[in-house]
Short mmCIF file of C-alpha atoms in Angstrom, two decimals:
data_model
loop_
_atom_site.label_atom_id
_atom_site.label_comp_id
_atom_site.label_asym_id
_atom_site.label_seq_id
_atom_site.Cartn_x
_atom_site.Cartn_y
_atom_site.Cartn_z
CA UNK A 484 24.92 -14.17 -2.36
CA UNK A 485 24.04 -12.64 1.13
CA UNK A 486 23.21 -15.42 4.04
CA UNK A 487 21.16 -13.91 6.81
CA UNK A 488 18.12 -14.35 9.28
CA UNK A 489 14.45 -13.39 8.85
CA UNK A 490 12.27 -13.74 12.43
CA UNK A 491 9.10 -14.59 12.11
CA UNK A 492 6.13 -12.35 13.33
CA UNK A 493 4.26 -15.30 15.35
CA UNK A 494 6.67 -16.75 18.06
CA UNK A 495 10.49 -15.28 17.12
CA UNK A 496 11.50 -17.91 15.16
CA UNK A 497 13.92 -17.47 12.53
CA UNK A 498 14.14 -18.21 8.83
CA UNK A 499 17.22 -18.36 7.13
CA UNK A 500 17.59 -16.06 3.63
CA UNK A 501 20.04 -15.99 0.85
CA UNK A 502 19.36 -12.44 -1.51
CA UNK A 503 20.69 -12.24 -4.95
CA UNK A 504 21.12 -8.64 -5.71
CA UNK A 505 21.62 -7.06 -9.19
CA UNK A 506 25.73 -6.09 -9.81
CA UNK A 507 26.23 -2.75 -8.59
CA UNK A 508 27.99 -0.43 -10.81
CA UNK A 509 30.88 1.55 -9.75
CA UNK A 510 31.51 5.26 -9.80
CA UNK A 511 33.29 5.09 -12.85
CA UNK A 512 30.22 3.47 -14.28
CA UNK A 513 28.01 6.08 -13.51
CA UNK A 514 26.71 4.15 -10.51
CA UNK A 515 26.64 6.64 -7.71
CA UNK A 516 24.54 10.21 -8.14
CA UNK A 517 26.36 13.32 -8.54
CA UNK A 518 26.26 15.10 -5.56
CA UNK A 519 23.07 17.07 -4.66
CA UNK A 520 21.11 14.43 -6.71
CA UNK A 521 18.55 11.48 -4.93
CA UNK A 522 19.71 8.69 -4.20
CA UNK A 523 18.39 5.95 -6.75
CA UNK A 524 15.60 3.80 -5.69
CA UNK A 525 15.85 0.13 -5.35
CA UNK A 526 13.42 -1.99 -6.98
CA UNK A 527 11.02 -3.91 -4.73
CA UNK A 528 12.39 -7.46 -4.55
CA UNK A 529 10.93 -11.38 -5.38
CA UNK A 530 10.39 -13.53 -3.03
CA UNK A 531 10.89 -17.48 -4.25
CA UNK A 532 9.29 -20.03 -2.05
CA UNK A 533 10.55 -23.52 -2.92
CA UNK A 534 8.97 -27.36 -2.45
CA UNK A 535 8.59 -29.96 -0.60
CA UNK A 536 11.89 -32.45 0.19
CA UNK A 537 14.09 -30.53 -0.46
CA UNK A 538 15.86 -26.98 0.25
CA UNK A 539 16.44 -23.93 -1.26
CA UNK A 540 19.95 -24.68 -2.17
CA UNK A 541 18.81 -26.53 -5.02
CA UNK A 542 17.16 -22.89 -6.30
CA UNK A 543 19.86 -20.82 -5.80
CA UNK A 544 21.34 -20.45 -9.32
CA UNK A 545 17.65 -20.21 -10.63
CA UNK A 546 17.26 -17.51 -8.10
CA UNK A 547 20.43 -15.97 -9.26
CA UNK A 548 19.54 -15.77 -13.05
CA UNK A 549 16.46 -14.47 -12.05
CA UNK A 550 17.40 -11.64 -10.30
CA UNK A 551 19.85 -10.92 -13.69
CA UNK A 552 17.66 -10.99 -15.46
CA UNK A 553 14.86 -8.68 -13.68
CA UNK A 554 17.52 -6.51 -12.42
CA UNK A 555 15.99 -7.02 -9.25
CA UNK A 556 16.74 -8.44 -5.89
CA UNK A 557 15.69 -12.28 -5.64
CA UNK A 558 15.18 -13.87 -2.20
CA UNK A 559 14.85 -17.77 -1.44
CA UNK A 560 14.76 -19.05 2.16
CA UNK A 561 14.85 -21.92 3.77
CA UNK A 562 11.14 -22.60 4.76
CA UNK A 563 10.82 -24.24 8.28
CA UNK A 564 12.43 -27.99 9.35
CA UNK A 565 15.53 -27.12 6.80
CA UNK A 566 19.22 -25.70 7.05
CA UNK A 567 19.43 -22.57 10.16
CA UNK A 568 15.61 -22.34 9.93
CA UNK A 569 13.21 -23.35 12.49
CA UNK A 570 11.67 -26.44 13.15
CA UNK A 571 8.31 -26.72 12.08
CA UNK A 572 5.62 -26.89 14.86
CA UNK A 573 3.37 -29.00 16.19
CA UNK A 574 0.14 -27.04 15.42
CA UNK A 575 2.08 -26.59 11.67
CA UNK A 576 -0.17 -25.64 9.17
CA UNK A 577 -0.66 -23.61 6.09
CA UNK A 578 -0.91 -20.41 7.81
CA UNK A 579 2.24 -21.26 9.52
CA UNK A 580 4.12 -20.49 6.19
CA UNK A 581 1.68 -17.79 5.43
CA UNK A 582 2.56 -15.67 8.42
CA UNK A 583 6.37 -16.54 7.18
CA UNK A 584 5.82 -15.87 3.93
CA UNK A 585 4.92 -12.20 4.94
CA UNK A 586 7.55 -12.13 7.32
CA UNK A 587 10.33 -12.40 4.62
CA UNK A 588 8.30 -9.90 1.99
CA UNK A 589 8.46 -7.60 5.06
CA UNK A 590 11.79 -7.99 5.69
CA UNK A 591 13.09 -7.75 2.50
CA UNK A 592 10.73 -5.36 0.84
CA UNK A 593 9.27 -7.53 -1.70
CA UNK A 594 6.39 -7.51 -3.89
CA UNK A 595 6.30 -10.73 -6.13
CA UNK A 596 6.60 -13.91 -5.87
CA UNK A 597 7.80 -17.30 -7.46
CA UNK A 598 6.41 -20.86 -5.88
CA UNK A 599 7.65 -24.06 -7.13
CA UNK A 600 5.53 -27.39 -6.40
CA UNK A 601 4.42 -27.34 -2.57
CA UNK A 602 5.56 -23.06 -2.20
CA UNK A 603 3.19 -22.73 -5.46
CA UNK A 604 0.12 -24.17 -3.04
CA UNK A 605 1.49 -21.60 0.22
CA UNK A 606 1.74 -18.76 -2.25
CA UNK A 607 -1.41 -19.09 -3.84
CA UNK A 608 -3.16 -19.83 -0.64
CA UNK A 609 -1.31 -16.35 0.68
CA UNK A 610 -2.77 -14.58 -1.96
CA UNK A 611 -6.24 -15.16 -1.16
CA UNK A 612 -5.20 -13.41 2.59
CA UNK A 613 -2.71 -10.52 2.04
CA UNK A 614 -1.14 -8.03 -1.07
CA UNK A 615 0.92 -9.71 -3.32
CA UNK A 616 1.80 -7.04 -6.63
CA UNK A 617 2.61 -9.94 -9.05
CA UNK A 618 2.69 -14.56 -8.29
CA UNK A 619 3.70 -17.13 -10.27
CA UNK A 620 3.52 -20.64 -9.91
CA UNK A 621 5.20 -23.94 -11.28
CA UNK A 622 3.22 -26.78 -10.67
CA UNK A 623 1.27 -25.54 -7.67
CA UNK A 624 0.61 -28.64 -5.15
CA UNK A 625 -3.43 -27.24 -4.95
CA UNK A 626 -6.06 -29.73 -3.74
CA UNK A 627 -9.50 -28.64 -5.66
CA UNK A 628 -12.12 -30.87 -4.46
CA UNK A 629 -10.54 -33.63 -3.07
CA UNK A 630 -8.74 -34.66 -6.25
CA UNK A 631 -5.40 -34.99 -4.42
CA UNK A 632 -6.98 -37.44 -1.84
CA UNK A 633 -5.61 -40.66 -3.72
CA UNK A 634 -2.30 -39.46 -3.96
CA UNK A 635 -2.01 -39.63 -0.19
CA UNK A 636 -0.23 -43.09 0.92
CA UNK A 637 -0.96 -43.49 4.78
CA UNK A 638 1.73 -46.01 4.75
CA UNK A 639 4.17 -42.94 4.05
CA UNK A 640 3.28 -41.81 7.61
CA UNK A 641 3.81 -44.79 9.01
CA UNK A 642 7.02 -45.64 7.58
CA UNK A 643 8.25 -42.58 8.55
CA UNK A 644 6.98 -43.29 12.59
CA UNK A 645 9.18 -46.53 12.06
CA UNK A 646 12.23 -45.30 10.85
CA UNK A 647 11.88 -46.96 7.36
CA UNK A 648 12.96 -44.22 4.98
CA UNK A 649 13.73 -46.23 2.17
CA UNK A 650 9.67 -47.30 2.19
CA UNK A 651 8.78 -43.98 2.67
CA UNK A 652 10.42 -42.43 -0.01
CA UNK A 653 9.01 -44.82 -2.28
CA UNK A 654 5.71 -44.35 -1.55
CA UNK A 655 6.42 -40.74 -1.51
CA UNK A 656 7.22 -40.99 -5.03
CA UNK A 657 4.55 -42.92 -6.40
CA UNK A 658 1.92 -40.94 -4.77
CA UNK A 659 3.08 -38.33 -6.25
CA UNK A 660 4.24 -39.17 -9.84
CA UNK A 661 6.89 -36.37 -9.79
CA UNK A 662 9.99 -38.79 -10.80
CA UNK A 663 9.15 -38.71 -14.06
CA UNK A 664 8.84 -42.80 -15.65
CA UNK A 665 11.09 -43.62 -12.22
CA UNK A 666 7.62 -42.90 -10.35
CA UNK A 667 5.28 -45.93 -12.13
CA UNK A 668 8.40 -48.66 -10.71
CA UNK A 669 7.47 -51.00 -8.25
CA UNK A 670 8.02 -50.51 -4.53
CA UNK A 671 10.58 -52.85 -4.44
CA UNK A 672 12.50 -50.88 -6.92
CA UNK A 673 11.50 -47.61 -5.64
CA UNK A 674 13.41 -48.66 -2.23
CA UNK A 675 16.49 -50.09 -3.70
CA UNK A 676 16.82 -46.88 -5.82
CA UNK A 677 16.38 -44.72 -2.50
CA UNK A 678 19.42 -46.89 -1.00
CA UNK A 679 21.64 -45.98 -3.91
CA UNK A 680 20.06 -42.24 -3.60
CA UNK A 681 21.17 -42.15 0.02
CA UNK A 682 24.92 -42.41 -0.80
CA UNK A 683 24.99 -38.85 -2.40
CA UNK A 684 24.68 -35.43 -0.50
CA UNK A 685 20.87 -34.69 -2.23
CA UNK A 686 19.42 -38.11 -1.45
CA UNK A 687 20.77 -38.34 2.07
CA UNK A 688 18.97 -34.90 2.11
CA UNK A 689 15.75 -35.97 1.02
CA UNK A 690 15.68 -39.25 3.14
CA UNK A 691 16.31 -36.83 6.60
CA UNK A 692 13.55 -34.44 4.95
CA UNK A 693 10.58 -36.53 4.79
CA UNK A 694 9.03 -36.15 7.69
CA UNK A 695 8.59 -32.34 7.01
CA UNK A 696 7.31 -33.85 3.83
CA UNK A 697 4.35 -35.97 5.94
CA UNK A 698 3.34 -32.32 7.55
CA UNK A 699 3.34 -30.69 4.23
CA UNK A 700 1.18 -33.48 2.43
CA UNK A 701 -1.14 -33.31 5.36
CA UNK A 702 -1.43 -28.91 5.03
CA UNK A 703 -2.61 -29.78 1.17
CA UNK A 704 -5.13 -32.21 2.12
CA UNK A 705 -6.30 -30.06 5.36
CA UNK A 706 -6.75 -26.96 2.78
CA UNK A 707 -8.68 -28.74 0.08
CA UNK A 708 -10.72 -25.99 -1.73
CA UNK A 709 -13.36 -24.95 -4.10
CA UNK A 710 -12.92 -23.16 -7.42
CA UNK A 711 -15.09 -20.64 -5.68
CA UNK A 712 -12.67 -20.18 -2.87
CA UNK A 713 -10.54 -18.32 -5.33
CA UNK A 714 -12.72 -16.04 -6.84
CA UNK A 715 -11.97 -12.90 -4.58
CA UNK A 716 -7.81 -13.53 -5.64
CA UNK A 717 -7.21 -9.66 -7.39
CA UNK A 718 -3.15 -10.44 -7.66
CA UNK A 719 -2.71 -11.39 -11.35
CA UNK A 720 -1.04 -14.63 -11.38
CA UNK A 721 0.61 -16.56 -13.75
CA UNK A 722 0.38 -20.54 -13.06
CA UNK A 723 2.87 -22.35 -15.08
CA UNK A 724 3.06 -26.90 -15.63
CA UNK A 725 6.04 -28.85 -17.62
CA UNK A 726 4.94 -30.40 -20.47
CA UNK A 727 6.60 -33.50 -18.84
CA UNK A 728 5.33 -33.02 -15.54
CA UNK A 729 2.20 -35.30 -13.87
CA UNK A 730 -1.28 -33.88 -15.41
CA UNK A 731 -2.82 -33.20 -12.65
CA UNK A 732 -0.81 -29.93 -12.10
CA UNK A 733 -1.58 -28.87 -15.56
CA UNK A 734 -5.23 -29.63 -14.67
CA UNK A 735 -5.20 -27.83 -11.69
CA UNK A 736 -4.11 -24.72 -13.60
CA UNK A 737 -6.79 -24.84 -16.32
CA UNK A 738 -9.45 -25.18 -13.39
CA UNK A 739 -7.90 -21.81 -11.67
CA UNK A 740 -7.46 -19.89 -15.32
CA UNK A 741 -10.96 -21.49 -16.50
CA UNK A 742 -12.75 -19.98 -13.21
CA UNK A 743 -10.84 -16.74 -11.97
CA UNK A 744 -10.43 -13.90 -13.61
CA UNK A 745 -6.60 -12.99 -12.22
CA UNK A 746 -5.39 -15.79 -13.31
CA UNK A 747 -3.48 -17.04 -16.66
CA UNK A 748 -2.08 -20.69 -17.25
CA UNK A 749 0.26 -21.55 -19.29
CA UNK A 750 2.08 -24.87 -20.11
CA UNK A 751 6.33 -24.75 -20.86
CA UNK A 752 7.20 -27.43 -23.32
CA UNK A 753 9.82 -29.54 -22.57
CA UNK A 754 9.93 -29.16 -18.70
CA UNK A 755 9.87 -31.84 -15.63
CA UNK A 756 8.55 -31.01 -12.52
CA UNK A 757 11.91 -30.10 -11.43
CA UNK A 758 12.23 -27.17 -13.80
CA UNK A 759 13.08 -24.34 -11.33
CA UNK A 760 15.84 -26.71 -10.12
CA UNK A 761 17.43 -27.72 -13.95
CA UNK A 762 20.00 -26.26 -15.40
CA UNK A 763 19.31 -22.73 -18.11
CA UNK A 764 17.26 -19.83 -18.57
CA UNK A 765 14.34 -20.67 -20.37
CA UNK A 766 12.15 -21.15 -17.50
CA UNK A 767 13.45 -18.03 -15.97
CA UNK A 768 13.28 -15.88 -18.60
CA UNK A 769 9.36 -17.04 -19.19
CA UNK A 770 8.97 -16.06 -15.36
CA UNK A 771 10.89 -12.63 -15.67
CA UNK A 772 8.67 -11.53 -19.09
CA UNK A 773 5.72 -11.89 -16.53
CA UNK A 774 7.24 -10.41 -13.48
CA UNK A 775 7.67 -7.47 -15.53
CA UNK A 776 4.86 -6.98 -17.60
CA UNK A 777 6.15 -7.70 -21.14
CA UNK A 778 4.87 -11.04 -21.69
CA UNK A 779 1.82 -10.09 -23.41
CA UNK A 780 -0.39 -12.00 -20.61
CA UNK A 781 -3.86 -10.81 -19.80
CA UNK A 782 -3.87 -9.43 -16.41
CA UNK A 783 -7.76 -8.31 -14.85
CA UNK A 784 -7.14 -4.55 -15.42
CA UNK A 785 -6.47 -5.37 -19.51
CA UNK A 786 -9.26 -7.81 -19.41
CA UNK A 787 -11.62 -5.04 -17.97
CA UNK A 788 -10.69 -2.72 -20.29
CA UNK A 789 -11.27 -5.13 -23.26
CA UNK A 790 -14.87 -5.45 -22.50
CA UNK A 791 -15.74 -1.81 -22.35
#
């Protein structure tokens, strides 16, 4: 894994980048051109955004057996308010990790990418504004019409303002329904389990994380769209749910698919909301069949050339 910076194109921030390159074979291998011949090229990389509370440690080994598997460079950074990254700014909106978002593909000479949760709702909202070759989402955090409006729990502001973590957290989690059966407990349990969550290195990471999270909510909610707001998207897109995540991801998908033409849905059995962050392949390997064309999806260009 390489650890380096990324500055941003808007006010010279700086994003912080760990790359997962294919193994490079030696000479002996046949790795290195004779002499006289080109030099080989390298494949455009993938860019993998991650979510909300949390950082892109937790994607690292998914990042790693994705670039294995695509023999590809694979790219996750730490998106602004986490590890050597900037702080996220006042005027922080959507197009704040837009402009990033291209900042990294720039710097790394990427093409795709792969959005979990909260990066599923930058990167889909990027694709409507700049070239993306290939995109695919798990559990994109879209608001269509307002119908993530009742998941947002003012009081999660406002505990956060007061300093009472373990409150926010709770209501963090029951808005959103991503914890699984953990997510219908009652507040009171919610909190005690953030206590206990707070002794290890993740949950103490979560707790300092939530006020990002109270920005990030806020960017869904401010970029609430129509199914017609998407109908000008040309990058073919694959939007993936868990079978055991909340519904209203995989209904959020079905919308997209349903109404635009670049864009497949698809459910994986078996999967929480966390997928990108569980241990094995399966997920990946679902992602990389995409990625490279050999998944048997219907992209716009096949479509087109079914009707003729």
């Amino acid at each position: 894994m390489e650890t380096w910076t990324v500055e941003t194109d808007d006010d010279g921030s700086r994003l912080e980048v760990h790359s997962f390159r294919p193994a490079v074979l030696t000479p002996a291998e046949g790795g290195r051109p004779a002499e006289g011949d080109p030099a080989p090229v390298t494949a455009p990389g993938v860019v993998l955004i991650h979510g909300t509370l949390v950082t892109d440690a937790l994607y690292r080994p998914f990042a790693r057996n994705l670039s294995l598997l695509l023999s590809r460079p694979v790219h996750c950074y730490n998106r602004r308010g986490r590890g050597r990254s900037a702080e996220q700014p006042d005027d922080y909106s959507v197009q704040t990790e837009i402009r990033d978002l291209a900042a990294v593909m720039k710097a790394t000479g990427s093409e795709d990418v792969v959005a979990h949760s909260y990066g599923g709702f930058v990167a889909l909202q990027a694709a409507r504004e700049m070239p993306l070759r290939r995109l695919v989402t798990y559990d994109a955090a879209v608001s269509l019409s307002g119908n993530l409006n009742h998941r947002w729990r003012p009081e999660l502001e406002q505990a956060v303002t007061d300093g009472q973590l373990n409150h926010a957290w709770a209501h963090l989690v029951q808005g959103l329904a991503t914890a699984g059966p953990l997510s219908y407990l009652p507040l009171g349990a919610l909190r005690m389990l953030s206590i206990m969550s707070a002794r290890t290195n993740v949950g103490a990471e979560m707790r300092e994380l939530l006020p990002t999270a109270v920005k990030e909510m806020r960017a869904v909610l401010d970029a609430d769209a129509e199914l017609a707001d998407f109908s000008e998207l040309a990058t073919p897109t694959l939007m993936l749910s868990g079978g055991w995540s909340p519904g209203y991801f995989a209904d959020t998908g079905r919308q997209l698919a349903s109404a635009v033409e670049a864009i497949d849905f698809a459910v994986v059995p078996g999967q929480l909301h966390e997928g990108p962050i569980r241990p094995g392949k399966r997920l990946a390997i679902r992602i990389a069949r995409f990625l490279n064309g050999t998944d048997g999806t219907i992209t716009p260009l096949s479509r087109k050339r079914r009707r003729r």
